[in-house]
PDB file of C-alpha atoms and ligand atoms in Angstrom:
ATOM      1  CA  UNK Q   1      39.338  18.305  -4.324  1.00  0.00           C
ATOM      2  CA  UNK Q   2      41.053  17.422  -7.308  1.00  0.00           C
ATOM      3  CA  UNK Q   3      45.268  18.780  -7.564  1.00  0.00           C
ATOM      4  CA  UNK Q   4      45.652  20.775 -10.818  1.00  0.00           C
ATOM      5  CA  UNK Q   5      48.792  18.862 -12.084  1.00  0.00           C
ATOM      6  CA  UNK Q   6      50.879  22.605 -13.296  1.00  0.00           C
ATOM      7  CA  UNK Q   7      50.099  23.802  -9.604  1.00  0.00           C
ATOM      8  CA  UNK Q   8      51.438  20.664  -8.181  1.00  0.00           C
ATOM      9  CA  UNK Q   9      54.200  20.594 -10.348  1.00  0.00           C
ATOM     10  CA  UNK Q  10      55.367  24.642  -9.161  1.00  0.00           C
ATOM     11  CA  UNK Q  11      55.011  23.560  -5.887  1.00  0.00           C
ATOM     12  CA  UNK Q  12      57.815  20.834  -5.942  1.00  0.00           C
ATOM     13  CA  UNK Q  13      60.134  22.172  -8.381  1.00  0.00           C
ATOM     14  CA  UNK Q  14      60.011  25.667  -7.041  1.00  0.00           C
ATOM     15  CA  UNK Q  15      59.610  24.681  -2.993  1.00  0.00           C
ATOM     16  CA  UNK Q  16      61.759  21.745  -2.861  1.00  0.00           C
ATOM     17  CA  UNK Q  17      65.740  23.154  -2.555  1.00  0.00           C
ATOM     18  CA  UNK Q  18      68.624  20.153  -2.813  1.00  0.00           C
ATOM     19  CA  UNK Q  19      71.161  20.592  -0.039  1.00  0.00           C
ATOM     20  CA  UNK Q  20      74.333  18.639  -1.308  1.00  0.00           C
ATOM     21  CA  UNK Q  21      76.867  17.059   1.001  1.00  0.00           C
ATOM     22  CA  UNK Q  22      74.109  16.944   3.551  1.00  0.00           C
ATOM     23  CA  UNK Q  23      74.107  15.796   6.407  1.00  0.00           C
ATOM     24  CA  UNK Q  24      77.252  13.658   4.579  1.00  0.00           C
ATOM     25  CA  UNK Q  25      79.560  14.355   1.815  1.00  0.00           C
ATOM     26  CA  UNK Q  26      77.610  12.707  -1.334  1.00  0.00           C
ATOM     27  CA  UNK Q  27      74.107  13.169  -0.632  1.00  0.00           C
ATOM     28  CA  UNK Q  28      71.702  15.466  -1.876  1.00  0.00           C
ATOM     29  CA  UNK Q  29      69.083  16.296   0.956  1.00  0.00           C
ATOM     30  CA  UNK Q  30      65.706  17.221  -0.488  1.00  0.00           C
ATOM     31  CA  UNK Q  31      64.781  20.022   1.847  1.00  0.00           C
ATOM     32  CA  UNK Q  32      61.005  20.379   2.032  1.00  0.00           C
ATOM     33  CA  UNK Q  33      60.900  23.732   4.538  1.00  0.00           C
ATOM     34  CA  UNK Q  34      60.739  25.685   1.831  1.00  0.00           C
ATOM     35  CA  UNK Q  35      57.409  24.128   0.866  1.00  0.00           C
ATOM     36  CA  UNK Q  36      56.406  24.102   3.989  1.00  0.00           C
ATOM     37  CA  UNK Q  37      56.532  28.214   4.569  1.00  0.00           C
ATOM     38  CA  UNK Q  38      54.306  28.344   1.491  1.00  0.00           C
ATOM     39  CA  UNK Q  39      50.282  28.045   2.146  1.00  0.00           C
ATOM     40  CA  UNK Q  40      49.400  27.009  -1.018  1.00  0.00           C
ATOM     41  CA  UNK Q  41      52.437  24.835  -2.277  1.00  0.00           C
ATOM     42  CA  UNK Q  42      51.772  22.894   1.406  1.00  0.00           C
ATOM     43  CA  UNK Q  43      47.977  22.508   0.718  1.00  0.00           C
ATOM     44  CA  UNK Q  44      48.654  21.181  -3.023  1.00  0.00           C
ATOM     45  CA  UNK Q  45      51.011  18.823  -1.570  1.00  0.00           C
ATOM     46  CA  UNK Q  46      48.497  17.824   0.892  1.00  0.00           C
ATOM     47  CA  UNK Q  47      45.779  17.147  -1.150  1.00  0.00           C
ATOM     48  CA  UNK Q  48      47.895  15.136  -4.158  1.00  0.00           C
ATOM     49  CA  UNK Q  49      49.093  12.807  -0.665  1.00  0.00           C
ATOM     50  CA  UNK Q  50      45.773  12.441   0.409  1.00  0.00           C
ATOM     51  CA  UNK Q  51      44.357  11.196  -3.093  1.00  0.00           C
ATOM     52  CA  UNK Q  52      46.000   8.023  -2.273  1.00  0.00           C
ATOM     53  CA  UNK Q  53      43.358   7.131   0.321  1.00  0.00           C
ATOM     54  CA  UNK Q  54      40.517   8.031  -1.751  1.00  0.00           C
ATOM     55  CA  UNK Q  55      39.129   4.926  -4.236  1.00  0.00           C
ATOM     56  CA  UNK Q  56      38.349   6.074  -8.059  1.00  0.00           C
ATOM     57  CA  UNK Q  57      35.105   7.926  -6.763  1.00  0.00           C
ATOM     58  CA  UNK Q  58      36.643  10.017  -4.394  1.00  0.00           C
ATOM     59  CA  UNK Q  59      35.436   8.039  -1.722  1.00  0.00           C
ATOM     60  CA  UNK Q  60      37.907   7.582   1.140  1.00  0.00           C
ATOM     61  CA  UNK Q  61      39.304   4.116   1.587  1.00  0.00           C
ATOM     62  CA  UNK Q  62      41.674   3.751   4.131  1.00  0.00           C
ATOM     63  CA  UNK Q  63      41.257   3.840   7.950  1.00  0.00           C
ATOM     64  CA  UNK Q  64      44.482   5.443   9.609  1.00  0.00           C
ATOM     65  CA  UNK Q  65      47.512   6.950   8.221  1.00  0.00           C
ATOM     66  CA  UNK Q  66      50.854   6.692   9.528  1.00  0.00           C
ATOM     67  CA  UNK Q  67      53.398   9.258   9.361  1.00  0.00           C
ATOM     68  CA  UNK Q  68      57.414   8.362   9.806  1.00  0.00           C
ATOM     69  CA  UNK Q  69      59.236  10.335  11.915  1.00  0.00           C
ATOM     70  CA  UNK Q  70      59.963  12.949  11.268  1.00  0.00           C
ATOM     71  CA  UNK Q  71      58.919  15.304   8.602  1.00  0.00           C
ATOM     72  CA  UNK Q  72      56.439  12.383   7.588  1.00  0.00           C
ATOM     73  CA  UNK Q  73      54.455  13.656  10.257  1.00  0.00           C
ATOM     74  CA  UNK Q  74      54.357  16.930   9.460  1.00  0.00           C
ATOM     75  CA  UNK Q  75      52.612  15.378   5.959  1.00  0.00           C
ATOM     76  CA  UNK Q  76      50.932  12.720   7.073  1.00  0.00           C
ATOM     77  CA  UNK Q  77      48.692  14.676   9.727  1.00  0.00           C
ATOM     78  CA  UNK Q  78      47.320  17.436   7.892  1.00  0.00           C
ATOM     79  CA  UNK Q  79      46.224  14.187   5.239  1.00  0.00           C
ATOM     80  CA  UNK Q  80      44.624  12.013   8.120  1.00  0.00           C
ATOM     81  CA  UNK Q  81      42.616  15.455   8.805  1.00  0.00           C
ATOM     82  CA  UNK Q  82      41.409  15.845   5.498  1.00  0.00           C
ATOM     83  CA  UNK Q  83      40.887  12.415   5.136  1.00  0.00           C
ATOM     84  CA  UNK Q  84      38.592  12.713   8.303  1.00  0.00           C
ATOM     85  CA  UNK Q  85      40.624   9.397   9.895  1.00  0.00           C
ATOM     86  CA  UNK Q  86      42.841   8.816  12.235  1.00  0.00           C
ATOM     87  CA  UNK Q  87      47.056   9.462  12.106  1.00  0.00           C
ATOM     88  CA  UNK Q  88      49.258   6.805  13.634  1.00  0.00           C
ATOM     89  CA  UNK Q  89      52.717   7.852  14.419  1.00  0.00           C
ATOM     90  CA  UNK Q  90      56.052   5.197  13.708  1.00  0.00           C
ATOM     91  CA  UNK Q  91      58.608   6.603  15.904  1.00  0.00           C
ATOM     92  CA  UNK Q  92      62.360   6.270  16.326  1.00  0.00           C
ATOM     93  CA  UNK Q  93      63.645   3.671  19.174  1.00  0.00           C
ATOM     94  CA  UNK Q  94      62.778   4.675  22.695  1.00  0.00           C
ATOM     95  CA  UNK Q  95      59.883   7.936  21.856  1.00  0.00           C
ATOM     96  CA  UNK Q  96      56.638   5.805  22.447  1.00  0.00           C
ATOM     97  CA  UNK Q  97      55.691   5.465  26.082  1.00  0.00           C
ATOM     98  CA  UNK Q  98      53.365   2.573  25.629  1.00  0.00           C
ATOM     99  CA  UNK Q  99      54.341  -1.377  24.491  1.00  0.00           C
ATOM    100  CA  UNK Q 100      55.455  -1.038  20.556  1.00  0.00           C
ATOM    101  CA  UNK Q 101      56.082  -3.564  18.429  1.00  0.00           C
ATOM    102  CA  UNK Q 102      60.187  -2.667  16.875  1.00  0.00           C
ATOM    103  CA  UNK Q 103      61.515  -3.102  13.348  1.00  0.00           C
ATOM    104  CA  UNK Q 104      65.561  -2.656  13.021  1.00  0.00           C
ATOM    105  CA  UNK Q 105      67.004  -2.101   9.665  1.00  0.00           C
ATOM    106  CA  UNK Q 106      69.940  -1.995   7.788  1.00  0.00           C
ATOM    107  CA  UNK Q 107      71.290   1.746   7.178  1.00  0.00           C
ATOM    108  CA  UNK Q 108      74.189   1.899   4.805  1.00  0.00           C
ATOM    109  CA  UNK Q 109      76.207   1.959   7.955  1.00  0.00           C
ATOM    110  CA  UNK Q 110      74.873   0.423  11.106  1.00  0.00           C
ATOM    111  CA  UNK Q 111      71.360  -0.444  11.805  1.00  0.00           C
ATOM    112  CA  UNK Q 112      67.949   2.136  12.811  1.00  0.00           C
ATOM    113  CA  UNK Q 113      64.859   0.631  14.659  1.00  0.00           C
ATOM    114  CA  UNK Q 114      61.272   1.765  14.567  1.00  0.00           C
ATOM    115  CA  UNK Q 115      58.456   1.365  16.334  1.00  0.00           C
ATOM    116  CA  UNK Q 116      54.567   1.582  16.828  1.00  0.00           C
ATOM    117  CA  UNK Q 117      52.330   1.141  19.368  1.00  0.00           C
ATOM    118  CA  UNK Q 118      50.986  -2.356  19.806  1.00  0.00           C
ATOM    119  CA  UNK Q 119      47.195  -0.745  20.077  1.00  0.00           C
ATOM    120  CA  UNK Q 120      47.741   1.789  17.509  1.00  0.00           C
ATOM    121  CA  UNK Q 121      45.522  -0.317  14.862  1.00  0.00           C
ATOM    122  CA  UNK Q 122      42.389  -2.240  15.106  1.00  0.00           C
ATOM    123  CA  UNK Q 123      42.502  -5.808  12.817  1.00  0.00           C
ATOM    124  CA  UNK Q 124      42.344  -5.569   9.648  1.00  0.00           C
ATOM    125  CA  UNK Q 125      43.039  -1.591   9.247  1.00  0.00           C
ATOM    126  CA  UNK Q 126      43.155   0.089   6.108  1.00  0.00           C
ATOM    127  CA  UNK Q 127      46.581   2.037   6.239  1.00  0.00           C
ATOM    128  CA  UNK Q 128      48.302   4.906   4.258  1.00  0.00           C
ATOM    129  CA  UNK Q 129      52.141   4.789   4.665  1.00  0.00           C
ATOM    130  CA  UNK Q 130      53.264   8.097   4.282  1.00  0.00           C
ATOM    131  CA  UNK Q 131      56.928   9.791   3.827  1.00  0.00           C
ATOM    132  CA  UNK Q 132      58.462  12.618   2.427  1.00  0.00           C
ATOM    133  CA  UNK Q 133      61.888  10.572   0.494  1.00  0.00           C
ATOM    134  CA  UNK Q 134      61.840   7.082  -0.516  1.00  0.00           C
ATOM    135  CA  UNK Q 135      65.326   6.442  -0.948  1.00  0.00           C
ATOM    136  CA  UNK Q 136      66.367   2.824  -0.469  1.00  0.00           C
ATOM    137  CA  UNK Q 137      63.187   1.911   1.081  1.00  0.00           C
ATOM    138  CA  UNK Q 138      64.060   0.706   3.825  1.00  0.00           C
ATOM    139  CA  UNK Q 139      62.529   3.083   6.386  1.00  0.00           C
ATOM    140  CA  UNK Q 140      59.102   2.440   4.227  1.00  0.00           C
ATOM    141  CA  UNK Q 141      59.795  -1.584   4.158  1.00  0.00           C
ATOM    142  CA  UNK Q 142      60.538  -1.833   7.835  1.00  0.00           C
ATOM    143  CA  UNK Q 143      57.430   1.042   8.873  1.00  0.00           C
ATOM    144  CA  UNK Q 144      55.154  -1.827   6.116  1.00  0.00           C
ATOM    145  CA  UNK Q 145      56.448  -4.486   8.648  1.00  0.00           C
ATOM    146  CA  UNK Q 146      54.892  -2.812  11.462  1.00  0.00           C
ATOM    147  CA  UNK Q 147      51.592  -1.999  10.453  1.00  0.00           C
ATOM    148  CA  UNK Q 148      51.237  -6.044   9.517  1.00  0.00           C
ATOM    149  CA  UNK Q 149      52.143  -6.615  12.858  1.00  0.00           C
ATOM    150  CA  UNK Q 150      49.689  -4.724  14.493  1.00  0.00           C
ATOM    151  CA  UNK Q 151      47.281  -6.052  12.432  1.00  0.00           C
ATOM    152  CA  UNK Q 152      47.047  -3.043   9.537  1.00  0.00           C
ATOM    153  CA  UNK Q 153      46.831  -3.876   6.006  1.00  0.00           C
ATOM    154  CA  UNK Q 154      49.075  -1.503   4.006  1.00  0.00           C
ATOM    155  CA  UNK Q 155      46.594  -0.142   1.142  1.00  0.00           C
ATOM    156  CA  UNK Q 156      49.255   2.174  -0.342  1.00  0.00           C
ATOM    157  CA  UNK Q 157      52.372   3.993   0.344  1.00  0.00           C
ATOM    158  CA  UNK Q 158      52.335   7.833  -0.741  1.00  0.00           C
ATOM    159  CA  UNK Q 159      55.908   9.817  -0.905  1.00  0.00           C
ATOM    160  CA  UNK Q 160      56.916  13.431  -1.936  1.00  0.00           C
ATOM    161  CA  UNK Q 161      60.300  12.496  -3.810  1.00  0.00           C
ATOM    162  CA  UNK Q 162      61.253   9.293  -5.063  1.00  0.00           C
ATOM    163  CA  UNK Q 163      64.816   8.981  -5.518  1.00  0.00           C
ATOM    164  CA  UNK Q 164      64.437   6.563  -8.390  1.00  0.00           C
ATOM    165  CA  UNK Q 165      68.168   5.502  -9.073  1.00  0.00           C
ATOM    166  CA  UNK Q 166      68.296   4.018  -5.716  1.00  0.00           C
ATOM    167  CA  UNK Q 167      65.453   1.314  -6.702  1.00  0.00           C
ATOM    168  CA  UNK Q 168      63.411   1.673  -3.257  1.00  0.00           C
ATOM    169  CA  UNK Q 169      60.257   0.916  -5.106  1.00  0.00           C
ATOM    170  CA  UNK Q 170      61.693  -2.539  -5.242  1.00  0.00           C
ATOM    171  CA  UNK Q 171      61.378  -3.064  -1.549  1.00  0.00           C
ATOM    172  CA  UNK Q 172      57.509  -2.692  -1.327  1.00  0.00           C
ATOM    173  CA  UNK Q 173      56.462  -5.280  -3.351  1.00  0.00           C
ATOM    174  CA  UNK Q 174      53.067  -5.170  -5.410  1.00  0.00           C
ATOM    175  CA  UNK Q 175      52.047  -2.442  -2.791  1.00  0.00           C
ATOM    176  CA  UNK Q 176      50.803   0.701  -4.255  1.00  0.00           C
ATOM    177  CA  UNK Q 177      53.342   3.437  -4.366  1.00  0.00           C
ATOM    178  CA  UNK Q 178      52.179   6.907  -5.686  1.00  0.00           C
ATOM    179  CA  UNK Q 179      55.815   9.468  -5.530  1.00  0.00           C
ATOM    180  CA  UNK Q 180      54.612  12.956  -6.401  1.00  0.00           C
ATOM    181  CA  UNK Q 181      57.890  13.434  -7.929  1.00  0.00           C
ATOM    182  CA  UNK Q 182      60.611  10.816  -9.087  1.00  0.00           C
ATOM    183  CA  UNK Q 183      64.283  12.263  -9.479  1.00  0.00           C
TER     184      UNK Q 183
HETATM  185  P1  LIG E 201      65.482   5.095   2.965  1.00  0.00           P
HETATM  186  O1  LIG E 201      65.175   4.227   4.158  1.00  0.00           O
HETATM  187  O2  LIG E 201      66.851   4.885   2.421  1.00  0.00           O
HETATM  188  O3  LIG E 201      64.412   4.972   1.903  1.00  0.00           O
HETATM  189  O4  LIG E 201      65.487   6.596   3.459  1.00  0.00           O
HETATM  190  C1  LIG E 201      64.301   7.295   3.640  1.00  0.00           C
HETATM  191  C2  LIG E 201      64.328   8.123   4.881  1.00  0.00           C
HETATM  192  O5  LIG E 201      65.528   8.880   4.980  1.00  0.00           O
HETATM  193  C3  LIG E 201      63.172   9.117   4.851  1.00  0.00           C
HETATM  194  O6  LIG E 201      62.566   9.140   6.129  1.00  0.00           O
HETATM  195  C4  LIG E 201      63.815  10.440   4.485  1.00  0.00           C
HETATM  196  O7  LIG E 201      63.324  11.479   5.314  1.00  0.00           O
HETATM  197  C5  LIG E 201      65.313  10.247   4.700  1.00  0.00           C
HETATM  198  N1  LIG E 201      66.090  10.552   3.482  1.00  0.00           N
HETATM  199  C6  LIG E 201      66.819   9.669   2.758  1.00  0.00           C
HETATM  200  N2  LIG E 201      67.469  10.277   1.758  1.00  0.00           N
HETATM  201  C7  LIG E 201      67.119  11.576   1.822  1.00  0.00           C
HETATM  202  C8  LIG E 201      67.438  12.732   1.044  1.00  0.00           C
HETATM  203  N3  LIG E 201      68.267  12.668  -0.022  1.00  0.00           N
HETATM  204  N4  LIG E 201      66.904  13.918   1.398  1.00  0.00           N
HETATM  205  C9  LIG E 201      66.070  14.009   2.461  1.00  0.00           C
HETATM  206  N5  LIG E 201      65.730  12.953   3.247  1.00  0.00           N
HETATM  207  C10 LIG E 201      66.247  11.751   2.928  1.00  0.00           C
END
């Protein structure tokens, strides 16, 4: 299915409401659960994420998608269904019962680890990274760090917002990053 660009475009700038001074004084949170309530802003959403692990042809070209916790999961599951492949969740420290492999990373104050489980990929795994901010890109870098790891090969990350002035893009290197919107 193909995302008719005006729909698309409704959805975010009508479903998408900016908390300020959330959950600190000088941030703008980009809350999503708007979007979420609505059937068809979700589904557009949905479908533009999921056209990231589909080749020029339409053909589906990645293996597994990962979702970050947490409202990357709520976006990254419904795409691994209509993807018809598997969803991998990356997880906050301490959530995964099994052996995980664990990223830390800097936060703007303090540190926040991640992790995966250490099966969660076979070698050589076609992976979509998917989130619903890229900010500084950090969460995305470190999550990219894991899927190596377990032997995934990040084929593209796919985000709902882009927060372009704070240059996350930077972090991901010559990977493929498609931001369905960039403020
Ligand atoms: P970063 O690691 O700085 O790229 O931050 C990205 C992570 O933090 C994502 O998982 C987002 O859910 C969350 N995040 C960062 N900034 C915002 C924001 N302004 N609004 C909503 N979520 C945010």
């Amino acid at each position: 299915m193909t995302v008719d660009a005006a729909v698309l475009h409704d959805a975010l700038s009508g479903l998408i409401r900016d908390v300020p001074d959330f959950p600190e004084v000088g941030v703008v949170f980009k809350d999503i659960s708007p979007l979420l309530a609505d059937h068809d802003g979700f589904t557009t959403v949905v479908e533009a994420l999921a056209s990231s692990g589909r080749d020029e042809k339409g053909v589906v070209d990645v293996d597994k998608v990962v979702g970050i916790e947490a409202r990357g999961f709520i976006l990254a599951a419904p795409v691994a269904l209509a993807l018809g492949v598997g969803f991998v969740p990356v997880r906050k420290a301490g959530k995964l019962p099994g052996p995980t492999h664990r990223q830390s990373y800097l936060l703007e104050y303090g540190e926040a680890t991640l992790e995966v489980h250490q099966d969660a990929f076979r070698e050589g795994d076609r992976v979509l990274v998917i989130d619903d901010v890229l900010a500084t890109g950090g969460t995305v870098d470190a999550t990219m760090r894991l899927v190596t790891r377990g032997g995934g090969v990040v084929s593209a990350v796919a985000v709902l917002i882009e927060l372009g002035f704070l240059s996350g893009r930077e972090k991901l290197g010559d990977c493929r990053l498609s931001a369905l919107t960039t403020t």
